[in-house]
CSV table of C-alpha atoms in Angstrom, one decimal:
chain,number,residue,atom,x,y,z
K,1,MET,CA,-1.6,9.3,4.2
K,2,LYS,CA,-4.1,6.7,3.2
K,3,LYS,CA,-7.4,7.9,1.7
K,4,GLY,CA,-10.2,5.5,0.9
K,5,ILE,CA,-13.5,5.7,-0.8
K,6,MET,CA,-16.0,2.8,-1.1
K,7,PHE,CA,-15.0,2.1,-4.8
K,8,PHE,CA,-11.4,1.8,-3.9
K,9,ILE,CA,-12.2,-0.4,-0.9
K,10,LEU,CA,-14.1,-2.8,-3.0
K,11,ILE,CA,-11.5,-2.9,-5.8
K,12,ALA,CA,-8.7,-3.4,-3.2
K,13,PHE,CA,-10.3,-6.8,-2.3
K,14,LEU,CA,-11.9,-7.8,-5.6
K,15,THR,CA,-8.9,-6.9,-7.7
K,16,LEU,CA,-7.3,-10.1,-6.3
K,17,LEU,CA,-10.3,-12.2,-7.1
K,18,CYS,CA,-11.8,-11.2,-10.5
K,19,GLY,CA,-10.3,-9.8,-13.7
K,20,CYS,CA,-10.3,-7.1,-16.2
K,21,GLN,CA,-8.7,-7.3,-19.7
K,22,GLY,CA,-8.4,-5.1,-22.7
K,23,PRO,CA,-6.4,-5.1,-25.9
K,24,ALA,CA,-2.7,-4.4,-26.0
K,25,ALA,CA,-1.6,-0.8,-25.6
K,26,ASN,CA,0.9,0.9,-27.8
K,27,ASP,CA,4.4,1.9,-26.7
K,28,PHE,CA,4.6,4.2,-23.8
K,29,PRO,CA,5.0,7.9,-24.5
K,30,GLU,CA,8.3,9.7,-24.0
K,31,SER,CA,8.8,12.4,-21.5
K,32,GLY,CA,6.5,15.4,-22.2
K,33,SER,CA,3.8,13.3,-23.9
K,34,SER,CA,0.2,14.2,-22.8
K,35,VAL,CA,-1.8,11.8,-20.8
K,36,SER,CA,-4.7,10.2,-22.5
K,37,ASP,CA,-8.5,9.9,-22.3
K,38,THR,CA,-9.2,6.5,-20.7
K,39,ARG,CA,-13.0,6.2,-20.9
K,40,SER,CA,-12.6,3.1,-23.1
K,41,HIS,CA,-10.4,0.1,-22.9
K,42,ASP,CA,-10.1,0.3,-26.7
K,43,ARG,CA,-7.6,3.2,-26.5
K,44,THR,CA,-4.4,3.7,-28.4
K,45,GLU,CA,-2.5,5.5,-25.6
K,46,THR,CA,-1.4,4.7,-22.1
K,47,ILE,CA,-2.8,6.8,-19.2
K,48,TYR,CA,0.8,7.6,-18.2
K,49,ALA,CA,3.2,10.3,-19.2
K,50,PHE,CA,6.7,9.5,-17.9
K,51,ASN,CA,9.4,12.0,-16.9
K,52,LYS,CA,12.2,9.4,-16.7
K,53,PRO,CA,13.7,7.2,-19.4
K,54,PHE,CA,12.7,3.6,-20.0
K,55,ILE,CA,15.3,0.9,-19.3
K,56,GLU,CA,15.4,-2.5,-21.0
K,57,GLY,CA,14.3,-5.1,-18.5
K,58,GLU,CA,16.8,-7.8,-19.5
K,59,GLY,CA,19.5,-7.9,-16.9
K,60,CYS,CA,17.6,-5.7,-14.5
K,61,PHE,CA,15.1,-8.2,-13.0
K,62,GLU,CA,13.9,-11.7,-13.1
K,63,ILE,CA,10.2,-12.6,-13.1
K,64,GLU,CA,8.3,-15.9,-13.1
K,65,THR,CA,4.8,-17.1,-12.8
K,66,LEU,CA,3.6,-17.8,-9.2
K,67,ASP,CA,1.4,-20.9,-9.0
K,68,LEU,CA,-0.9,-20.6,-6.0
K,69,PRO,CA,-3.5,-23.0,-4.8
K,70,SER,CA,-7.1,-22.1,-5.6
K,71,GLU,CA,-8.3,-23.3,-2.2
K,72,LEU,CA,-6.9,-23.6,1.3
K,73,ASN,CA,-8.7,-25.1,4.2
K,74,SER,CA,-11.9,-25.2,2.0
K,75,MET,CA,-11.7,-21.5,1.5
K,76,LYS,CA,-10.4,-19.1,-1.2
K,77,PRO,CA,-7.0,-17.6,-0.6
K,78,THR,CA,-5.7,-14.1,-1.5
K,79,VAL,CA,-2.1,-12.8,-1.0
K,80,SER,CA,-1.9,-10.0,1.5
K,81,ALA,CA,1.9,-9.5,2.1
K,82,VAL,CA,5.4,-10.7,1.3
K,83,LEU,CA,6.9,-12.0,4.6
K,84,SER,CA,10.2,-13.2,3.1
K,85,GLU,CA,11.7,-14.6,-0.1
K,86,THR,CA,9.9,-17.9,0.5
K,87,GLN,CA,6.8,-16.9,2.6
K,88,LEU,CA,3.6,-15.1,1.8
K,89,LEU,CA,0.9,-13.9,4.2
K,90,MET,CA,-2.5,-15.3,2.9
K,91,LEU,CA,-6.0,-14.3,3.9
K,92,LEU,CA,-8.7,-16.9,3.4
K,93,TYR,CA,-12.2,-15.9,2.7
K,94,GLU,CA,-15.7,-17.2,1.9
K,95,GLU,CA,-18.3,-15.5,-0.3
K,96,ASP,CA,-21.3,-14.8,1.8
K,97,PRO,CA,-22.3,-13.5,-0.8
K,98,VAL,CA,-19.6,-10.9,-0.6
K,99,PRO,CA,-16.1,-11.9,0.4
K,100,VAL,CA,-15.7,-12.4,4.2
K,101,ILE,CA,-12.2,-13.0,5.6
K,102,ARG,CA,-12.2,-15.9,7.9
K,103,GLU,CA,-8.5,-16.5,8.8
K,104,ALA,CA,-4.9,-15.5,8.1
K,105,GLY,CA,-1.9,-17.7,7.7
K,106,VAL,CA,1.6,-18.3,6.1
K,107,TYR,CA,2.1,-20.0,2.8
K,108,ASP,CA,5.5,-21.5,2.1
K,109,LEU,CA,6.6,-21.1,-1.6
K,110,VAL,CA,9.1,-23.9,-1.3
K,111,SER,CA,7.1,-26.7,0.3
K,112,GLY,CA,3.7,-25.5,-0.8
K,113,GLU,CA,2.4,-25.9,2.7
K,114,TYR,CA,0.0,-23.5,4.5
K,115,ARG,CA,-0.1,-22.8,8.2
K,116,THR,CA,-2.9,-21.0,10.0
K,117,SER,CA,-1.8,-18.0,12.1
K,118,PHE,CA,-5.2,-17.0,13.5
K,119,VAL,CA,-8.9,-17.3,12.9
K,120,LEU,CA,-11.2,-14.3,13.0
K,121,ASP,CA,-14.0,-14.1,15.4
K,122,GLU,CA,-17.5,-13.8,13.9
K,123,GLY,CA,-18.6,-10.2,13.1
K,124,ARG,CA,-15.0,-8.9,12.8
K,125,THR,CA,-13.1,-7.6,9.8
K,126,ILE,CA,-9.4,-6.9,9.6
K,127,SER,CA,-6.9,-4.9,7.6
K,128,ILE,CA,-3.2,-5.9,7.6
K,129,GLU,CA,-1.2,-2.8,8.5
K,130,CYS,CA,2.4,-4.1,8.5
K,131,THR,CA,4.6,-7.2,8.9
K,132,ALA,CA,8.0,-7.2,10.5
K,133,ASP,CA,10.2,-9.2,12.9
K,134,GLY,CA,7.9,-12.2,12.8
K,135,LEU,CA,4.7,-10.2,13.6
K,136,ILE,CA,1.5,-9.4,11.7
K,137,VAL,CA,0.1,-6.1,12.8
K,138,TYR,CA,-3.5,-5.6,11.9
K,139,LYS,CA,-6.6,-3.5,12.7
K,140,GLU,CA,-9.7,-5.3,13.7
K,141,THR,CA,-13.2,-3.7,13.4
K,142,ASP,CA,-16.3,-4.9,15.2
K,143,THR,CA,-18.9,-4.6,12.5
K,144,ALA,CA,-21.7,-4.3,15.0
K,145,SER,CA,-20.3,-1.4,17.0
K,146,ASN,CA,-17.8,0.0,14.5
K,147,THR,CA,-15.1,0.0,17.2
K,148,VAL,CA,-11.5,-0.5,16.0
K,149,SER,CA,-8.6,-2.1,17.8
K,150,LEU,CA,-4.9,-2.6,16.9
K,151,ASN,CA,-3.6,-6.1,17.3
K,152,CYS,CA,-0.5,-8.2,16.6
K,153,CYS,CA,0.1,-11.9,15.9
K,154,ASP,CA,3.3,-13.9,15.9
K,155,TRP,CA,3.0,-15.6,12.5
K,156,ASN,CA,5.0,-18.6,13.6
K,157,THR,CA,3.2,-19.4,16.9
K,158,GLY,CA,-0.2,-17.8,16.3
K,159,GLU,CA,0.1,-15.9,19.7
K,160,ARG,CA,-2.1,-12.8,19.5
K,161,ASN,CA,-2.0,-9.6,21.6
K,162,ARG,CA,-4.4,-6.6,21.8
K,163,ILE,CA,-2.2,-3.5,21.4
K,164,TYR,CA,-4.7,-0.7,21.6
K,165,GLN,CA,-8.4,0.2,21.5
K,166,PHE,CA,-8.9,3.3,19.4
K,167,SER,CA,-11.1,6.1,20.4
K,168,PRO,CA,-14.8,5.9,19.2
K,169,GLU,CA,-14.2,8.9,16.8
K,170,TYR,CA,-11.2,7.3,15.2
K,171,ALA,CA,-13.0,5.3,12.5
K,172,HIS,CA,-14.7,8.4,11.3
K,173,THR,CA,-11.6,10.5,10.7
K,174,SER,CA,-8.8,10.6,8.1
K,175,ALA,CA,-6.5,9.3,10.8
K,176,PHE,CA,-8.0,5.9,10.2
K,177,TYR,CA,-6.1,5.8,6.9
K,178,ASN,CA,-2.7,6.8,8.3
K,179,ASP,CA,0.2,4.4,8.2
K,180,ILE,CA,1.2,2.1,11.0
K,181,VAL,CA,4.8,0.9,11.2
K,182,SER,CA,6.9,-1.4,13.4
K,183,GLY,CA,10.6,-1.7,14.1
K,184,ASP,CA,13.1,-1.6,16.9
K,185,GLY,CA,10.8,-3.7,19.1
K,186,LYS,CA,7.9,-1.1,18.9
K,187,VAL,CA,4.8,-0.4,16.9
K,188,TYR,CA,4.1,3.2,16.0
K,189,PHE,CA,0.5,4.4,15.3
K,190,ASP,CA,-1.7,7.4,16.0
K,191,ASP,CA,-5.1,8.2,17.5
K,192,VAL,CA,-7.3,11.3,17.6
K,193,VAL,CA,-7.7,13.4,20.7
K,194,THR,CA,-11.1,14.7,21.6
K,195,GLU,CA,-12.2,17.7,23.7
K,196,GLU,CA,-15.9,18.1,24.6
K,197,GLY,CA,-16.8,15.4,22.2
K,198,LYS,CA,-15.0,17.0,19.2
K,199,VAL,CA,-11.8,15.9,17.5
K,200,ALA,CA,-9.1,18.3,18.6
K,201,GLY,CA,-5.9,16.7,17.3
K,202,VAL,CA,-3.9,13.6,16.6
K,203,ASN,CA,-1.1,12.1,18.8
K,204,LEU,CA,1.6,9.7,17.8
K,205,LEU,CA,1.8,6.6,20.1
K,206,GLU,CA,4.2,3.8,20.5
K,207,TYR,CA,3.7,0.2,21.8
K,208,ASP,CA,6.6,-1.5,23.4
K,209,LEU,CA,6.4,-5.2,22.4
K,210,ALA,CA,8.6,-6.4,25.3
K,211,ALA,CA,6.9,-4.4,28.0
K,212,LYS,CA,3.4,-4.6,26.3
K,213,GLU,CA,2.8,-0.9,27.1
K,214,VAL,CA,1.4,2.0,25.1
K,215,ARG,CA,3.1,5.3,25.5
K,216,LEU,CA,2.7,8.8,24.0
K,217,TYR,CA,5.6,9.3,21.5
K,218,ARG,CA,4.8,12.8,20.3
K,219,LYS,CA,1.9,15.2,20.7
K,220,ASN,CA,0.3,16.7,17.5
K,221,ALA,CA,2.1,14.2,15.2
K,222,GLN,CA,0.7,11.4,12.9
K,223,ASN,CA,1.3,9.0,10.1
K,224,PRO,CA,4.7,7.4,11.1
K,225,LEU,CA,7.2,6.5,8.4
K,226,TRP,CA,10.6,4.7,8.5
K,227,LEU,CA,13.6,6.5,6.9
K,228,ASP,CA,17.2,5.4,7.2
K,229,SER,CA,17.8,8.3,9.5
K,230,GLY,CA,15.1,7.1,11.8
K,231,LEU,CA,11.4,7.3,12.6
K,232,SER,CA,9.6,10.1,10.8
K,233,TYR,CA,6.1,11.5,11.1
K,234,ILE,CA,3.9,14.3,9.9
K,235,CYS,CA,3.4,17.5,12.0
K,236,LYS,CA,1.7,20.8,11.3
K,237,ASP,CA,3.4,24.3,11.3
K,238,GLU,CA,0.6,26.2,13.0
K,239,ASN,CA,2.1,29.6,12.0
K,240,ALA,CA,2.3,28.7,8.3
K,241,GLY,CA,-0.7,26.4,8.3
K,242,GLN,CA,1.3,23.8,6.5
K,243,TYR,CA,2.1,20.1,7.2
K,244,TYR,CA,5.6,18.8,7.1
K,245,VAL,CA,7.6,15.6,7.7
K,246,GLU,CA,9.9,15.6,10.7
K,247,THR,CA,12.5,12.9,11.6
K,248,ALA,CA,13.1,12.3,15.3
K,249,GLY,CA,16.4,13.9,16.4
K,250,TYR,CA,16.7,16.1,13.3
K,251,GLU,CA,15.8,19.7,12.6
K,252,ASP,CA,15.3,19.4,8.9
K,253,ARG,CA,11.7,19.5,7.6
K,254,ILE,CA,10.1,18.3,4.3
K,255,TYR,CA,7.1,20.5,3.7
K,256,LEU,CA,4.0,19.0,2.1
K,257,ASP,CA,1.5,20.6,-0.2
K,258,GLY,CA,-2.2,20.1,0.2
K,259,ASN,CA,-2.7,17.8,-2.7
K,260,ILE,CA,-0.7,14.8,-1.4
K,261,SER,CA,-2.8,11.6,-1.0
K,262,LEU,CA,-0.2,9.0,-0.1
K,263,LEU,CA,3.4,8.9,1.1
K,264,ALA,CA,5.9,6.0,0.7
K,265,SER,CA,9.4,5.9,2.2
K,266,ALA,CA,12.5,3.9,1.2
K,267,GLY,CA,16.0,4.5,2.5
K,268,ASN,CA,16.1,8.3,3.0
K,269,GLU,CA,13.9,8.9,0.0
K,270,LEU,CA,10.2,10.0,0.4
K,271,TYR,CA,7.8,9.5,-2.5
K,272,SER,CA,4.4,11.1,-2.8
K,273,LEU,CA,1.2,10.5,-4.8
K,274,HIS,CA,-0.4,13.9,-5.7
K,275,ASN,CA,-3.9,14.8,-6.8
K,276,GLU,CA,-2.7,17.4,-9.3
K,277,SER,CA,-5.7,18.8,-11.2
K,278,ASN,CA,-8.5,18.0,-13.6
K,279,ASP,CA,-7.7,17.3,-17.2
K,280,PRO,CA,-9.6,19.9,-19.2
K,281,ASN,CA,-10.2,17.4,-22.0
K,282,THR,CA,-11.5,14.5,-20.0
K,283,ASN,CA,-12.5,16.2,-16.7
K,284,ARG,CA,-10.6,13.4,-14.9
K,285,THR,CA,-8.3,13.9,-12.0
K,286,ILE,CA,-4.6,13.9,-13.0
K,287,TRP,CA,-2.3,12.1,-10.6
K,288,SER,CA,1.4,12.3,-10.2
K,289,ILE,CA,4.2,10.5,-8.4
K,290,ARG,CA,7.0,12.7,-7.1
K,291,SER,CA,10.3,12.4,-5.2
K,292,LEU,CA,9.9,14.9,-2.4
K,293,PRO,CA,13.5,15.5,-1.3
K,294,ALA,CA,14.5,16.0,-5.0
K,295,ASP,CA,11.3,18.0,-5.7
K,296,GLU,CA,11.0,15.9,-8.9
K,297,GLU,CA,8.0,14.6,-10.8
K,298,LEU,CA,8.4,11.0,-12.0
K,299,LEU,CA,5.1,10.5,-13.8
K,300,LEU,CA,1.6,11.7,-14.5
K,301,ALA,CA,-1.5,9.6,-14.8
K,302,SER,CA,-4.8,10.6,-16.3
K,303,ASN,CA,-6.8,7.9,-14.4
K,304,ALA,CA,-6.8,6.9,-10.7
K,305,ILE,CA,-3.7,5.2,-9.2
K,306,ASP,CA,-3.1,4.4,-5.6
K,307,GLN,CA,-1.2,2.0,-3.2
K,308,LEU,CA,2.0,3.9,-3.7
K,309,ALA,CA,4.9,1.7,-2.3
K,310,ALA,CA,8.6,1.6,-2.3
K,311,ASN,CA,11.5,-0.6,-1.1
K,312,SER,CA,15.3,-0.6,-1.6
K,313,SER,CA,15.0,-1.2,-5.3
K,314,VAL,CA,11.7,-0.1,-6.8
K,315,VAL,CA,8.6,2.2,-6.6
K,316,THR,CA,5.2,0.8,-7.5
K,317,TRP,CA,1.6,1.7,-7.6
K,318,ARG,CA,-1.8,0.2,-8.4
K,319,ASN,CA,-3.6,1.2,-11.6
K,320,PHE,CA,-7.4,1.1,-12.3
K,321,THR,CA,-7.1,1.1,-16.1
K,322,PRO,CA,-5.6,-1.9,-17.9
K,323,GLU,CA,-1.9,-1.2,-18.4
K,324,LYS,CA,1.3,-3.0,-18.8
K,325,PRO,CA,3.0,-3.6,-15.4
K,326,VAL,CA,5.5,-0.7,-15.1
K,327,ILE,CA,7.8,-0.1,-12.1
K,328,TYR,CA,10.3,2.6,-11.3
K,329,LEU,CA,13.9,1.4,-10.7
K,330,ARG,CA,15.4,3.6,-8.0
K,331,GLU,CA,19.1,2.9,-8.6
K,332,GLN,CA,18.8,3.2,-12.4
K,333,ASP,CA,16.5,6.3,-12.1
K,334,GLY,CA,14.2,5.0,-14.8
K,335,PHE,CA,11.1,2.9,-15.6
K,336,THR,CA,10.8,-0.6,-16.9
K,337,VAL,CA,8.1,-3.0,-18.0
K,338,LEU,CA,7.9,-6.3,-16.2
K,339,LEU,CA,5.8,-8.1,-18.8
K,340,GLU,CA,5.3,-6.7,-22.3
K,341,ASP,CA,2.4,-9.1,-23.1
K,342,GLU,CA,0.4,-8.5,-19.9
K,343,LEU,CA,-2.4,-5.8,-19.9
K,344,ALA,CA,-4.1,-5.7,-16.6
K,345,TYR,CA,-5.1,-4.0,-13.3
K,346,ASN,CA,-1.7,-4.4,-11.6
K,347,THR,CA,-1.2,-4.6,-7.8
K,348,TYR,CA,2.2,-5.0,-6.2
K,349,LEU,CA,3.2,-6.4,-2.8
K,350,LEU,CA,6.8,-5.6,-2.0
K,351,GLY,CA,9.3,-7.4,0.0
K,352,ALA,CA,12.8,-6.1,1.0
K,353,GLU,CA,13.9,-5.9,-2.7
K,354,GLY,CA,11.5,-7.6,-5.1
K,355,GLY,CA,7.9,-8.6,-4.6
K,356,VAL,CA,4.7,-10.1,-6.0
K,357,LEU,CA,2.8,-8.8,-9.0
K,358,ILE,CA,-0.9,-9.5,-9.2
K,359,CYS,CA,-2.5,-8.9,-12.6
K,360,SER,CA,-6.3,-8.9,-12.6
K,361,HIS,CA,-8.4,-9.1,-15.8
K,362,ASP,CA,-12.0,-8.5,-16.8
K,363,ASN,CA,-12.6,-11.9,-18.5
K,364,SER,CA,-9.8,-14.2,-17.4
K,365,PRO,CA,-8.3,-15.4,-14.1
K,366,THR,CA,-6.0,-13.3,-12.0
K,367,ALA,CA,-2.3,-14.0,-12.7
K,368,TYR,CA,0.4,-14.0,-10.0
K,369,TYR,CA,4.1,-13.4,-10.6
K,370,ILE,CA,7.1,-13.1,-8.4
K,371,PHE,CA,9.9,-10.8,-9.4
K,372,SER,CA,13.4,-9.9,-8.0
K,373,LEU,CA,16.0,-7.3,-9.0
K,374,THR,CA,19.3,-8.6,-10.4
């Protein structure tokens, strides 16, 4: 479940535009090492404690610099999603004085050509929710009324459709940060239910792309996820007072504890980002990434991490302290460093197997890389 605070919202956009750099960190600690105090960039330890071995990157992946234009259509571009091995979704913005997104389009890595998909209306902001089957699914917020709608756009033709108008209360609830997924010709999302002006629950909805109709998929369910076994979502066991993940057509449940901030699915695996506790030495929140079906902790972090993501090959996250870019290799069940000489705020945009690495620095330009598993 997505959770946002203003700091994270600003960093989410600005991490692609400006930079943060510190001196090189020492080698990563072995399993069982304590996480470190990160109040200064001049530290001698990483913020991570890993519970899986490190694997030599040579032979596991390929990575190369991604040279992107500094300007498109007289605006500044930022990468928003990986559409395919050769196509990136770009958002173009102007600084007015803060960044204001003006349009979205597709950038071809082979030809270097950019094609506009759609232009935003004045007074609107967007967030890209998912991309699949030639569609960009995004939420659009009217900044004057704070009303939110769900929309889709064919990234080849630019044809746009309004999927759904969320309830007025939606933008003020945690449901606003829930995942939205598409597949099998449908888009799955949730909205709050109100009774006498108060939020009484959340329902899972589906939008049929062919019929252009919204239907109720399941009452009292939210945050849709794709697993190999099918569409999954979060429900609440009212008797136990506990949330769990349920997959359509299956009776098995994966129960969730109250400290989970984010979920990421890949195959039939479900990964979670946990708010564990406060470090008694630094009074900072300790975060962890876990494999839920295996009930296994992969790593601990002594400073904030977010944007947990997974695909068929890797698990990634975003760090808010300069670190080497580390990823978890699912098949090898271990971690690896993508670039030994890069110390940065690292953001990942995943495709089907590999993805794009964005390294932001304090005092030098943002660097882009494209990586794939071998």
